[in-house]
Amino acid sequence: MDKYRIDSHKLIYHTSRVNEWLNGENIYPIYMEISPVGFCNHRCSFCALDFMKYKKRYLDTHILLERLSELATLGIKSVMYAGEGEPLLHEDIIDIINHTKKVGIDVALTTNGVKLSESFAKSTLDNISWIKVSINAGTRDTYAKIHRCRPDDFDKVIENMSRASKIKRENGYSCTLGMQLLLLPENQHEIVLLAERARDIGMNYLVIKPYSQHLFSDTDKYRDIKYRDYTHLAKTLSSLTTKEFHVIFRINTMEKWDNGERSYENCQALPFWSYIDAGGGVWGCSAYLGDERFLYDNVNERSFREIWEGEKRAKSLQWVQDKLDVSECRVNCRMDEVNRYLWELKHPLDHVNFI
C-alpha cells in the first residue's frame, strides 16, 4: 500500500492552482527542491549528479532565509532539502529548516542520514513533515561498496534513525520517518533484511525504487538494468507491511523504466515546481542541470519574484513547449506522473462526461 502516493502524484489536491494554470495564468510553484550544499560525504556508485563534481559550495544562509520568507508570500507550499550534495553538511541547516516552517512552508529532507545527530533531531523533528534516508543495502559491507564509504556509516545511519524514532515517539511528533533503497543487482538479495530492520527501529516506510539514468551522469553502470527480473519481490515484501510500517515497492515506476513509453508529447509540469542549486541557480528542471536553456537566474542576484516573472524564464518555458523532445528526457523523471495528469486534462479522452 502506497498511502503517501510516492509512486503517483499529489497534484489532484491542488485543483485551484491547476485551474489557474489551465486558464493561462503565470502560477508560482507548489513544491521546490533546494540544495543547501554541493558537496557530499559519500560517492554512491549510482549517483545521478556525479557530473557536478561535488563542488565545495553552499547557499548563503542570510540570502536563503530572505528568499524563503519571500517564497512563503508567493504561495510555495513545500520545500525538500536534498540536491547535488548532502544537505546536513550545511552548518546552518537547523536554522534553515526551522525558518522554513516558521514562515509557513512545509519541510522535508532527503539525506544519507550519517550526520543526523541527536541535537539535529531534537531541534527540528517537530518542524519537518518527513525525512527520507537513502540507504541502499541491508548489510555493512554491501552498503560500503554501493555508497563508497566506510562500513561504519551503515551502523551510524541505523543508530541515528532509531534514535530519531525514539525522540519522535517520546515527544508525539508527527514527522514521518522513512528509508529508500535504489534496487540494484548488488543489493536485491538484502531488501527483506533492510525492510525488517527498518520496521524494527520504528520507520514508517521503506521505499524500493528503480534506477533512472541521468542524461549527463558520468556513470552508466546500470543503464541496461531490467526490472522485470525483480518484480517478484513485491509479493514477498508485502508480507512485511503492518499498520505502522509500509513497504512501498514502486512497481509502476519500474515498469515505465523497462518500456520507456510516455503518454504525453510536451512537458507541462515546470510551472508547478522548481529547483535551486547550491550556487543559488534557479532551474526549471533538475534533470537538465548545467543546460543553460533551463537556468532562470540566481537567487543571490535577484528576488524569486523577479526570476519567476522574468524574461529568461518565459523564453525557457517557450523553448520547452516548442522544441524539447520529451522522448529524450530522463526516464522516470520526478514530474512524469504530473505530466501524465496535466496532459490528460488538456487532451481529455472521449466520453469523459460518463463518469
JSON list of N, CA and C in Angstrom, two decimals, residues 154-219:
[
{"chain": "A", "resi": 154, "resn": "PHE", "atom": "N", "xyz": [27.08, 2.69, 7.87]},
{"chain": "A", "resi": 154, "resn": "PHE", "atom": "CA", "xyz": [25.81, 1.95, 7.91]},
{"chain": "A", "resi": 154, "resn": "PHE", "atom": "C", "xyz": [25.29, 1.88, 9.34]},
{"chain": "A", "resi": 155, "resn": "ASP", "atom": "N", "xyz": [26.17, 1.57, 10.27]},
{"chain": "A", "resi": 155, "resn": "ASP", "atom": "CA", "xyz": [25.77, 1.48, 11.68]},
{"chain": "A", "resi": 155, "resn": "ASP", "atom": "C", "xyz": [25.32, 2.83, 12.21]},
{"chain": "A", "resi": 156, "resn": "LYS", "atom": "N", "xyz": [26.00, 3.90, 11.76]},
{"chain": "A", "resi": 156, "resn": "LYS", "atom": "CA", "xyz": [25.61, 5.24, 12.20]},
{"chain": "A", "resi": 156, "resn": "LYS", "atom": "C", "xyz": [24.20, 5.59, 11.75]},
{"chain": "A", "resi": 157, "resn": "VAL", "atom": "N", "xyz": [23.88, 5.24, 10.51]},
{"chain": "A", "resi": 157, "resn": "VAL", "atom": "CA", "xyz": [22.56, 5.57, 9.97]},
{"chain": "A", "resi": 157, "resn": "VAL", "atom": "C", "xyz": [21.48, 4.83, 10.75]},
{"chain": "A", "resi": 158, "resn": "ILE", "atom": "N", "xyz": [21.69, 3.54, 10.99]},
{"chain": "A", "resi": 158, "resn": "ILE", "atom": "CA", "xyz": [20.71, 2.76, 11.75]},
{"chain": "A", "resi": 158, "resn": "ILE", "atom": "C", "xyz": [20.54, 3.33, 13.15]},
{"chain": "A", "resi": 159, "resn": "GLU", "atom": "N", "xyz": [21.65, 3.68, 13.78]},
{"chain": "A", "resi": 159, "resn": "GLU", "atom": "CA", "xyz": [21.60, 4.26, 15.13]},
{"chain": "A", "resi": 159, "resn": "GLU", "atom": "C", "xyz": [20.90, 5.62, 15.11]},
{"chain": "A", "resi": 160, "resn": "ASN", "atom": "N", "xyz": [21.23, 6.45, 14.13]},
{"chain": "A", "resi": 160, "resn": "ASN", "atom": "CA", "xyz": [20.64, 7.79, 14.05]},
{"chain": "A", "resi": 160, "resn": "ASN", "atom": "C", "xyz": [19.13, 7.73, 13.83]},
{"chain": "A", "resi": 161, "resn": "MET", "atom": "N", "xyz": [18.70, 6.85, 12.95]},
{"chain": "A", "resi": 161, "resn": "MET", "atom": "CA", "xyz": [17.27, 6.77, 12.66]},
{"chain": "A", "resi": 161, "resn": "MET", "atom": "C", "xyz": [16.49, 6.10, 13.79]},
{"chain": "A", "resi": 162, "resn": "SER", "atom": "N", "xyz": [17.13, 5.16, 14.46]},
{"chain": "A", "resi": 162, "resn": "SER", "atom": "CA", "xyz": [16.49, 4.54, 15.63]},
{"chain": "A", "resi": 162, "resn": "SER", "atom": "C", "xyz": [16.30, 5.58, 16.73]},
{"chain": "A", "resi": 163, "resn": "ARG", "atom": "N", "xyz": [17.28, 6.42, 16.93]},
{"chain": "A", "resi": 163, "resn": "ARG", "atom": "CA", "xyz": [17.20, 7.48, 17.94]},
{"chain": "A", "resi": 163, "resn": "ARG", "atom": "C", "xyz": [16.16, 8.52, 17.54]},
{"chain": "A", "resi": 164, "resn": "ALA", "atom": "N", "xyz": [16.13, 8.89, 16.25]},
{"chain": "A", "resi": 164, "resn": "ALA", "atom": "CA", "xyz": [15.13, 9.85, 15.78]},
{"chain": "A", "resi": 164, "resn": "ALA", "atom": "C", "xyz": [13.72, 9.32, 16.00]},
{"chain": "A", "resi": 165, "resn": "SER", "atom": "N", "xyz": [13.53, 8.03, 15.77]},
{"chain": "A", "resi": 165, "resn": "SER", "atom": "CA", "xyz": [12.22, 7.41, 16.01]},
{"chain": "A", "resi": 165, "resn": "SER", "atom": "C", "xyz": [11.84, 7.50, 17.47]},
{"chain": "A", "resi": 166, "resn": "LYS", "atom": "N", "xyz": [12.79, 7.28, 18.34]},
{"chain": "A", "resi": 166, "resn": "LYS", "atom": "CA", "xyz": [12.54, 7.34, 19.79]},
{"chain": "A", "resi": 166, "resn": "LYS", "atom": "C", "xyz": [12.17, 8.77, 20.21]},
{"chain": "A", "resi": 167, "resn": "ILE", "atom": "N", "xyz": [12.91, 9.76, 19.69]},
{"chain": "A", "resi": 167, "resn": "ILE", "atom": "CA", "xyz": [12.63, 11.16, 20.00]},
{"chain": "A", "resi": 167, "resn": "ILE", "atom": "C", "xyz": [11.24, 11.55, 19.49]},
{"chain": "A", "resi": 168, "resn": "LYS", "atom": "N", "xyz": [10.92, 11.11, 18.29]},
{"chain": "A", "resi": 168, "resn": "LYS", "atom": "CA", "xyz": [9.60, 11.37, 17.71]},
{"chain": "A", "resi": 168, "resn": "LYS", "atom": "C", "xyz": [8.50, 10.79, 18.60]},
{"chain": "A", "resi": 169, "resn": "ARG", "atom": "N", "xyz": [8.68, 9.55, 18.99]},
{"chain": "A", "resi": 169, "resn": "ARG", "atom": "CA", "xyz": [7.66, 8.85, 19.78]},
{"chain": "A", "resi": 169, "resn": "ARG", "atom": "C", "xyz": [7.47, 9.49, 21.15]},
{"chain": "A", "resi": 170, "resn": "GLU", "atom": "N", "xyz": [8.57, 9.81, 21.81]},
{"chain": "A", "resi": 170, "resn": "GLU", "atom": "CA", "xyz": [8.51, 10.36, 23.16]},
{"chain": "A", "resi": 170, "resn": "GLU", "atom": "C", "xyz": [7.89, 11.75, 23.20]},
{"chain": "A", "resi": 171, "resn": "ASN", "atom": "N", "xyz": [8.03, 12.50, 22.09]},
{"chain": "A", "resi": 171, "resn": "ASN", "atom": "CA", "xyz": [7.52, 13.87, 22.06]},
{"chain": "A", "resi": 171, "resn": "ASN", "atom": "C", "xyz": [6.20, 14.01, 21.29]},
{"chain": "A", "resi": 172, "resn": "GLY", "atom": "N", "xyz": [5.73, 12.92, 20.73]},
{"chain": "A", "resi": 172, "resn": "GLY", "atom": "CA", "xyz": [4.48, 12.98, 19.99]},
{"chain": "A", "resi": 172, "resn": "GLY", "atom": "C", "xyz": [4.57, 13.74, 18.69]},
{"chain": "A", "resi": 173, "resn": "TYR", "atom": "N", "xyz": [5.76, 13.78, 18.08]},
{"chain": "A", "resi": 173, "resn": "TYR", "atom": "CA", "xyz": [5.92, 14.49, 16.81]},
{"chain": "A", "resi": 173, "resn": "TYR", "atom": "C", "xyz": [5.27, 13.71, 15.67]},
{"chain": "A", "resi": 174, "resn": "SER", "atom": "N", "xyz": [4.82, 14.42, 14.65]},
{"chain": "A", "resi": 174, "resn": "SER", "atom": "CA", "xyz": [4.14, 13.78, 13.53]},
{"chain": "A", "resi": 174, "resn": "SER", "atom": "C", "xyz": [5.06, 13.49, 12.35]},
{"chain": "A", "resi": 175, "resn": "CYS", "atom": "N", "xyz": [6.32, 13.87, 12.43]},
{"chain": "A", "resi": 175, "resn": "CYS", "atom": "CA", "xyz": [7.27, 13.68, 11.33]},
{"chain": "A", "resi": 175, "resn": "CYS", "atom": "C", "xyz": [7.30, 12.21, 10.88]},
{"chain": "A", "resi": 176, "resn": "THR", "atom": "N", "xyz": [7.11, 12.00, 9.59]},
{"chain": "A", "resi": 176, "resn": "THR", "atom": "CA", "xyz": [7.17, 10.66, 9.01]},
{"chain": "A", "resi": 176, "resn": "THR", "atom": "C", "xyz": [8.63, 10.31, 8.73]},
{"chain": "A", "resi": 177, "resn": "LEU", "atom": "N", "xyz": [9.07, 9.16, 9.21]},
{"chain": "A", "resi": 177, "resn": "LEU", "atom": "CA", "xyz": [10.46, 8.72, 9.04]},
{"chain": "A", "resi": 177, "resn": "LEU", "atom": "C", "xyz": [10.49, 7.55, 8.08]},
{"chain": "A", "resi": 178, "resn": "GLY", "atom": "N", "xyz": [11.23, 7.70, 7.01]},
{"chain": "A", "resi": 178, "resn": "GLY", "atom": "CA", "xyz": [11.29, 6.63, 6.02]},
{"chain": "A", "resi": 178, "resn": "GLY", "atom": "C", "xyz": [12.69, 6.36, 5.52]},
{"chain": "A", "resi": 179, "resn": "MET", "atom": "N", "xyz": [12.83, 5.23, 4.85]},
{"chain": "A", "resi": 179, "resn": "MET", "atom": "CA", "xyz": [14.08, 4.86, 4.20]},
{"chain": "A", "resi": 179, "resn": "MET", "atom": "C", "xyz": [13.80, 4.55, 2.74]},
{"chain": "A", "resi": 180, "resn": "GLN", "atom": "N", "xyz": [14.82, 4.68, 1.92]},
{"chain": "A", "resi": 180, "resn": "GLN", "atom": "CA", "xyz": [14.68, 4.40, 0.50]},
{"chain": "A", "resi": 180, "resn": "GLN", "atom": "C", "xyz": [15.87, 3.60, 0.01]},
{"chain": "A", "resi": 181, "resn": "LEU", "atom": "N", "xyz": [15.58, 2.55, -0.74]},
{"chain": "A", "resi": 181, "resn": "LEU", "atom": "CA", "xyz": [16.62, 1.73, -1.35]},
{"chain": "A", "resi": 181, "resn": "LEU", "atom": "C", "xyz": [16.44, 1.77, -2.86]},
{"chain": "A", "resi": 182, "resn": "LEU", "atom": "N", "xyz": [17.52, 2.08, -3.56]},
{"chain": "A", "resi": 182, "resn": "LEU", "atom": "CA", "xyz": [17.54, 2.02, -5.01]},
{"chain": "A", "resi": 182, "resn": "LEU", "atom": "C", "xyz": [17.86, 0.58, -5.40]},
{"chain": "A", "resi": 183, "resn": "LEU", "atom": "N", "xyz": [16.94, -0.08, -6.07]},
{"chain": "A", "resi": 183, "resn": "LEU", "atom": "CA", "xyz": [17.08, -1.51, -6.37]},
{"chain": "A", "resi": 183, "resn": "LEU", "atom": "C", "xyz": [18.14, -1.74, -7.44]},
{"chain": "A", "resi": 184, "resn": "LEU", "atom": "N", "xyz": [19.19, -2.45, -7.06]},
{"chain": "A", "resi": 184, "resn": "LEU", "atom": "CA", "xyz": [20.32, -2.74, -7.92]},
{"chain": "A", "resi": 184, "resn": "LEU", "atom": "C", "xyz": [20.65, -4.23, -7.85]},
{"chain": "A", "resi": 185, "resn": "PRO", "atom": "N", "xyz": [21.37, -4.77, -8.82]},
{"chain": "A", "resi": 185, "resn": "PRO", "atom": "CA", "xyz": [21.76, -6.18, -8.75]},
{"chain": "A", "resi": 185, "resn": "PRO", "atom": "C", "xyz": [22.55, -6.51, -7.49]},
{"chain": "A", "resi": 186, "resn": "GLU", "atom": "N", "xyz": [23.33, -5.54, -6.99]},
{"chain": "A", "resi": 186, "resn": "GLU", "atom": "CA", "xyz": [24.18, -5.80, -5.83]},
{"chain": "A", "resi": 186, "resn": "GLU", "atom": "C", "xyz": [23.42, -5.88, -4.51]},
{"chain": "A", "resi": 187, "resn": "ASN", "atom": "N", "xyz": [22.21, -5.30, -4.46]},
{"chain": "A", "resi": 187, "resn": "ASN", "atom": "CA", "xyz": [21.52, -5.27, -3.17]},
{"chain": "A", "resi": 187, "resn": "ASN", "atom": "C", "xyz": [20.17, -5.99, -3.15]},
{"chain": "A", "resi": 188, "resn": "GLN", "atom": "N", "xyz": [19.74, -6.55, -4.28]},
{"chain": "A", "resi": 188, "resn": "GLN", "atom": "CA", "xyz": [18.40, -7.14, -4.34]},
{"chain": "A", "resi": 188, "resn": "GLN", "atom": "C", "xyz": [18.22, -8.28, -3.34]},
{"chain": "A", "resi": 189, "resn": "HIS", "atom": "N", "xyz": [19.31, -8.96, -2.96]},
{"chain": "A", "resi": 189, "resn": "HIS", "atom": "CA", "xyz": [19.21, -10.07, -2.01]},
{"chain": "A", "resi": 189, "resn": "HIS", "atom": "C", "xyz": [19.14, -9.60, -0.56]},
{"chain": "A", "resi": 190, "resn": "GLU", "atom": "N", "xyz": [19.27, -8.28, -0.32]},
{"chain": "A", "resi": 190, "resn": "GLU", "atom": "CA", "xyz": [19.26, -7.76, 1.04]},
{"chain": "A", "resi": 190, "resn": "GLU", "atom": "C", "xyz": [18.05, -6.89, 1.35]},
{"chain": "A", "resi": 191, "resn": "ILE", "atom": "N", "xyz": [17.10, -6.82, 0.44]},
{"chain": "A", "resi": 191, "resn": "ILE", "atom": "CA", "xyz": [15.96, -5.94, 0.62]},
{"chain": "A", "resi": 191, "resn": "ILE", "atom": "C", "xyz": [15.10, -6.37, 1.81]},
{"chain": "A", "resi": 192, "resn": "VAL", "atom": "N", "xyz": [14.82, -7.66, 1.91]},
{"chain": "A", "resi": 192, "resn": "VAL", "atom": "CA", "xyz": [14.00, -8.14, 3.01]},
{"chain": "A", "resi": 192, "resn": "VAL", "atom": "C", "xyz": [14.68, -7.85, 4.35]},
{"chain": "A", "resi": 193, "resn": "LEU", "atom": "N", "xyz": [15.99, -8.06, 4.39]},
{"chain": "A", "resi": 193, "resn": "LEU", "atom": "CA", "xyz": [16.75, -7.78, 5.61]},
{"chain": "A", "resi": 193, "resn": "LEU", "atom": "C", "xyz": [16.64, -6.32, 6.01]},
{"chain": "A", "resi": 194, "resn": "LEU", "atom": "N", "xyz": [16.77, -5.41, 5.04]},
{"chain": "A", "resi": 194, "resn": "LEU", "atom": "CA", "xyz": [16.66, -3.99, 5.34]},
{"chain": "A", "resi": 194, "resn": "LEU", "atom": "C", "xyz": [15.24, -3.64, 5.77]},
{"chain": "A", "resi": 195, "resn": "ALA", "atom": "N", "xyz": [14.24, -4.21, 5.11]},
{"chain": "A", "resi": 195, "resn": "ALA", "atom": "CA", "xyz": [12.85, -3.93, 5.46]},
{"chain": "A", "resi": 195, "resn": "ALA", "atom": "C", "xyz": [12.56, -4.34, 6.91]},
{"chain": "A", "resi": 196, "resn": "GLU", "atom": "N", "xyz": [13.05, -5.49, 7.30]},
{"chain": "A", "resi": 196, "resn": "GLU", "atom": "CA", "xyz": [12.85, -5.96, 8.67]},
{"chain": "A", "resi": 196, "resn": "GLU", "atom": "C", "xyz": [13.52, -5.03, 9.67]},
{"chain": "A", "resi": 197, "resn": "ARG", "atom": "N", "xyz": [14.70, -4.59, 9.30]},
{"chain": "A", "resi": 197, "resn": "ARG", "atom": "CA", "xyz": [15.43, -3.70, 10.21]},
{"chain": "A", "resi": 197, "resn": "ARG", "atom": "C", "xyz": [14.75, -2.34, 10.31]},
{"chain": "A", "resi": 198, "resn": "ALA", "atom": "N", "xyz": [14.30, -1.82, 9.18]},
{"chain": "A", "resi": 198, "resn": "ALA", "atom": "CA", "xyz": [13.59, -0.53, 9.17]},
{"chain": "A", "resi": 198, "resn": "ALA", "atom": "C", "xyz": [12.33, -0.62, 10.03]},
{"chain": "A", "resi": 199, "resn": "ARG", "atom": "N", "xyz": [11.59, -1.69, 9.87]},
{"chain": "A", "resi": 199, "resn": "ARG", "atom": "CA", "xyz": [10.38, -1.89, 10.67]},
{"chain": "A", "resi": 199, "resn": "ARG", "atom": "C", "xyz": [10.70, -1.95, 12.15]},
{"chain": "A", "resi": 200, "resn": "ASP", "atom": "N", "xyz": [11.75, -2.67, 12.50]},
{"chain": "A", "resi": 200, "resn": "ASP", "atom": "CA", "xyz": [12.07, -2.90, 13.90]},
{"chain": "A", "resi": 200, "resn": "ASP", "atom": "C", "xyz": [12.58, -1.66, 14.63]},
{"chain": "A", "resi": 201, "resn": "ILE", "atom": "N", "xyz": [13.16, -0.71, 13.90]},
{"chain": "A", "resi": 201, "resn": "ILE", "atom": "CA", "xyz": [13.66, 0.51, 14.56]},
{"chain": "A", "resi": 201, "resn": "ILE", "atom": "C", "xyz": [12.64, 1.64, 14.51]},
{"chain": "A", "resi": 202, "resn": "GLY", "atom": "N", "xyz": [11.45, 1.37, 13.98]},
{"chain": "A", "resi": 202, "resn": "GLY", "atom": "CA", "xyz": [10.38, 2.36, 14.06]},
{"chain": "A", "resi": 202, "resn": "GLY", "atom": "C", "xyz": [10.19, 3.24, 12.85]},
{"chain": "A", "resi": 203, "resn": "MET", "atom": "N", "xyz": [10.71, 2.83, 11.69]},
{"chain": "A", "resi": 203, "resn": "MET", "atom": "CA", "xyz": [10.47, 3.60, 10.48]},
{"chain": "A", "resi": 203, "resn": "MET", "atom": "C", "xyz": [9.01, 3.45, 10.06]},
{"chain": "A", "resi": 204, "resn": "ASN", "atom": "N", "xyz": [8.49, 4.47, 9.37]},
{"chain": "A", "resi": 204, "resn": "ASN", "atom": "CA", "xyz": [7.12, 4.41, 8.86]},
{"chain": "A", "resi": 204, "resn": "ASN", "atom": "C", "xyz": [7.03, 3.70, 7.52]},
{"chain": "A", "resi": 205, "resn": "TYR", "atom": "N", "xyz": [8.12, 3.74, 6.76]},
{"chain": "A", "resi": 205, "resn": "TYR", "atom": "CA", "xyz": [8.07, 3.06, 5.46]},
{"chain": "A", "resi": 205, "resn": "TYR", "atom": "C", "xyz": [9.48, 2.79, 4.95]},
{"chain": "A", "resi": 206, "resn": "LEU", "atom": "N", "xyz": [9.53, 1.87, 3.99]},
{"chain": "A", "resi": 206, "resn": "LEU", "atom": "CA", "xyz": [10.72, 1.65, 3.17]},
{"chain": "A", "resi": 206, "resn": "LEU", "atom": "C", "xyz": [10.26, 1.68, 1.72]},
{"chain": "A", "resi": 207, "resn": "VAL", "atom": "N", "xyz": [10.87, 2.56, 0.93]},
{"chain": "A", "resi": 207, "resn": "VAL", "atom": "CA", "xyz": [10.58, 2.66, -0.50]},
{"chain": "A", "resi": 207, "resn": "VAL", "atom": "C", "xyz": [11.63, 1.87, -1.28]},
{"chain": "A", "resi": 208, "resn": "ILE", "atom": "N", "xyz": [11.16, 1.04, -2.22]},
{"chain": "A", "resi": 208, "resn": "ILE", "atom": "CA", "xyz": [12.05, 0.36, -3.15]},
{"chain": "A", "resi": 208, "resn": "ILE", "atom": "C", "xyz": [11.80, 0.98, -4.51]},
{"chain": "A", "resi": 209, "resn": "LYS", "atom": "N", "xyz": [12.80, 1.68, -5.05]},
{"chain": "A", "resi": 209, "resn": "LYS", "atom": "CA", "xyz": [12.61, 2.41, -6.30]},
{"chain": "A", "resi": 209, "resn": "LYS", "atom": "C", "xyz": [13.61, 1.95, -7.36]},
{"chain": "A", "resi": 210, "resn": "PRO", "atom": "N", "xyz": [13.32, 2.19, -8.63]},
{"chain": "A", "resi": 210, "resn": "PRO", "atom": "CA", "xyz": [14.24, 1.80, -9.69]},
{"chain": "A", "resi": 210, "resn": "PRO", "atom": "C", "xyz": [15.28, 2.87, -9.96]},
{"chain": "A", "resi": 211, "resn": "TYR", "atom": "N", "xyz": [16.35, 2.46, -10.59]},
{"chain": "A", "resi": 211, "resn": "TYR", "atom": "CA", "xyz": [17.38, 3.36, -11.07]},
{"chain": "A", "resi": 211, "resn": "TYR", "atom": "C", "xyz": [16.82, 4.19, -12.23]},
{"chain": "A", "resi": 212, "resn": "SER", "atom": "N", "xyz": [17.34, 5.39, -12.41]},
{"chain": "A", "resi": 212, "resn": "SER", "atom": "CA", "xyz": [16.98, 6.22, -13.55]},
{"chain": "A", "resi": 212, "resn": "SER", "atom": "C", "xyz": [18.24, 6.90, -14.06]},
{"chain": "A", "resi": 213, "resn": "GLN", "atom": "N", "xyz": [18.64, 6.57, -15.26]},
{"chain": "A", "resi": 213, "resn": "GLN", "atom": "CA", "xyz": [19.87, 7.12, -15.83]},
{"chain": "A", "resi": 213, "resn": "GLN", "atom": "C", "xyz": [19.74, 8.62, -16.09]},
{"chain": "A", "resi": 214, "resn": "HIS", "atom": "N", "xyz": [20.60, 9.42, -15.45]},
{"chain": "A", "resi": 214, "resn": "HIS", "atom": "CA", "xyz": [20.59, 10.85, -15.69]},
{"chain": "A", "resi": 214, "resn": "HIS", "atom": "C", "xyz": [21.23, 11.14, -17.04]},
{"chain": "A", "resi": 215, "resn": "LEU", "atom": "N", "xyz": [20.74, 12.16, -17.71]},
{"chain": "A", "resi": 215, "resn": "LEU", "atom": "CA", "xyz": [21.20, 12.50, -19.05]},
{"chain": "A", "resi": 215, "resn": "LEU", "atom": "C", "xyz": [22.69, 12.82, -19.09]},
{"chain": "A", "resi": 216, "resn": "PHE", "atom": "N", "xyz": [23.20, 13.45, -18.02]},
{"chain": "A", "resi": 216, "resn": "PHE", "atom": "CA", "xyz": [24.59, 13.92, -18.03]},
{"chain": "A", "resi": 216, "resn": "PHE", "atom": "C", "xyz": [25.50, 13.16, -17.09]},
{"chain": "A", "resi": 217, "resn": "SER", "atom": "N", "xyz": [24.98, 12.13, -16.44]},
{"chain": "A", "resi": 217, "resn": "SER", "atom": "CA", "xyz": [25.74, 11.42, -15.42]},
{"chain": "A", "resi": 217, "resn": "SER", "atom": "C", "xyz": [27.00, 10.77, -16.00]},
{"chain": "A", "resi": 218, "resn": "ASP", "atom": "N", "xyz": [28.09, 10.83, -15.22]},
{"chain": "A", "resi": 218, "resn": "ASP", "atom": "CA", "xyz": [29.33, 10.19, -15.65]},
{"chain": "A", "resi": 218, "resn": "ASP", "atom": "C", "xyz": [29.20, 8.67, -15.64]},
{"chain": "A", "resi": 219, "resn": "THR", "atom": "N", "xyz": [28.44, 8.15, -14.69]},
{"chain": "A", "resi": 219, "resn": "THR", "atom": "CA", "xyz": [28.28, 6.71, -14.59]},
{"chain": "A", "resi": 219, "resn": "THR", "atom": "C", "xyz": [27.11, 6.22, -15.43]}
]
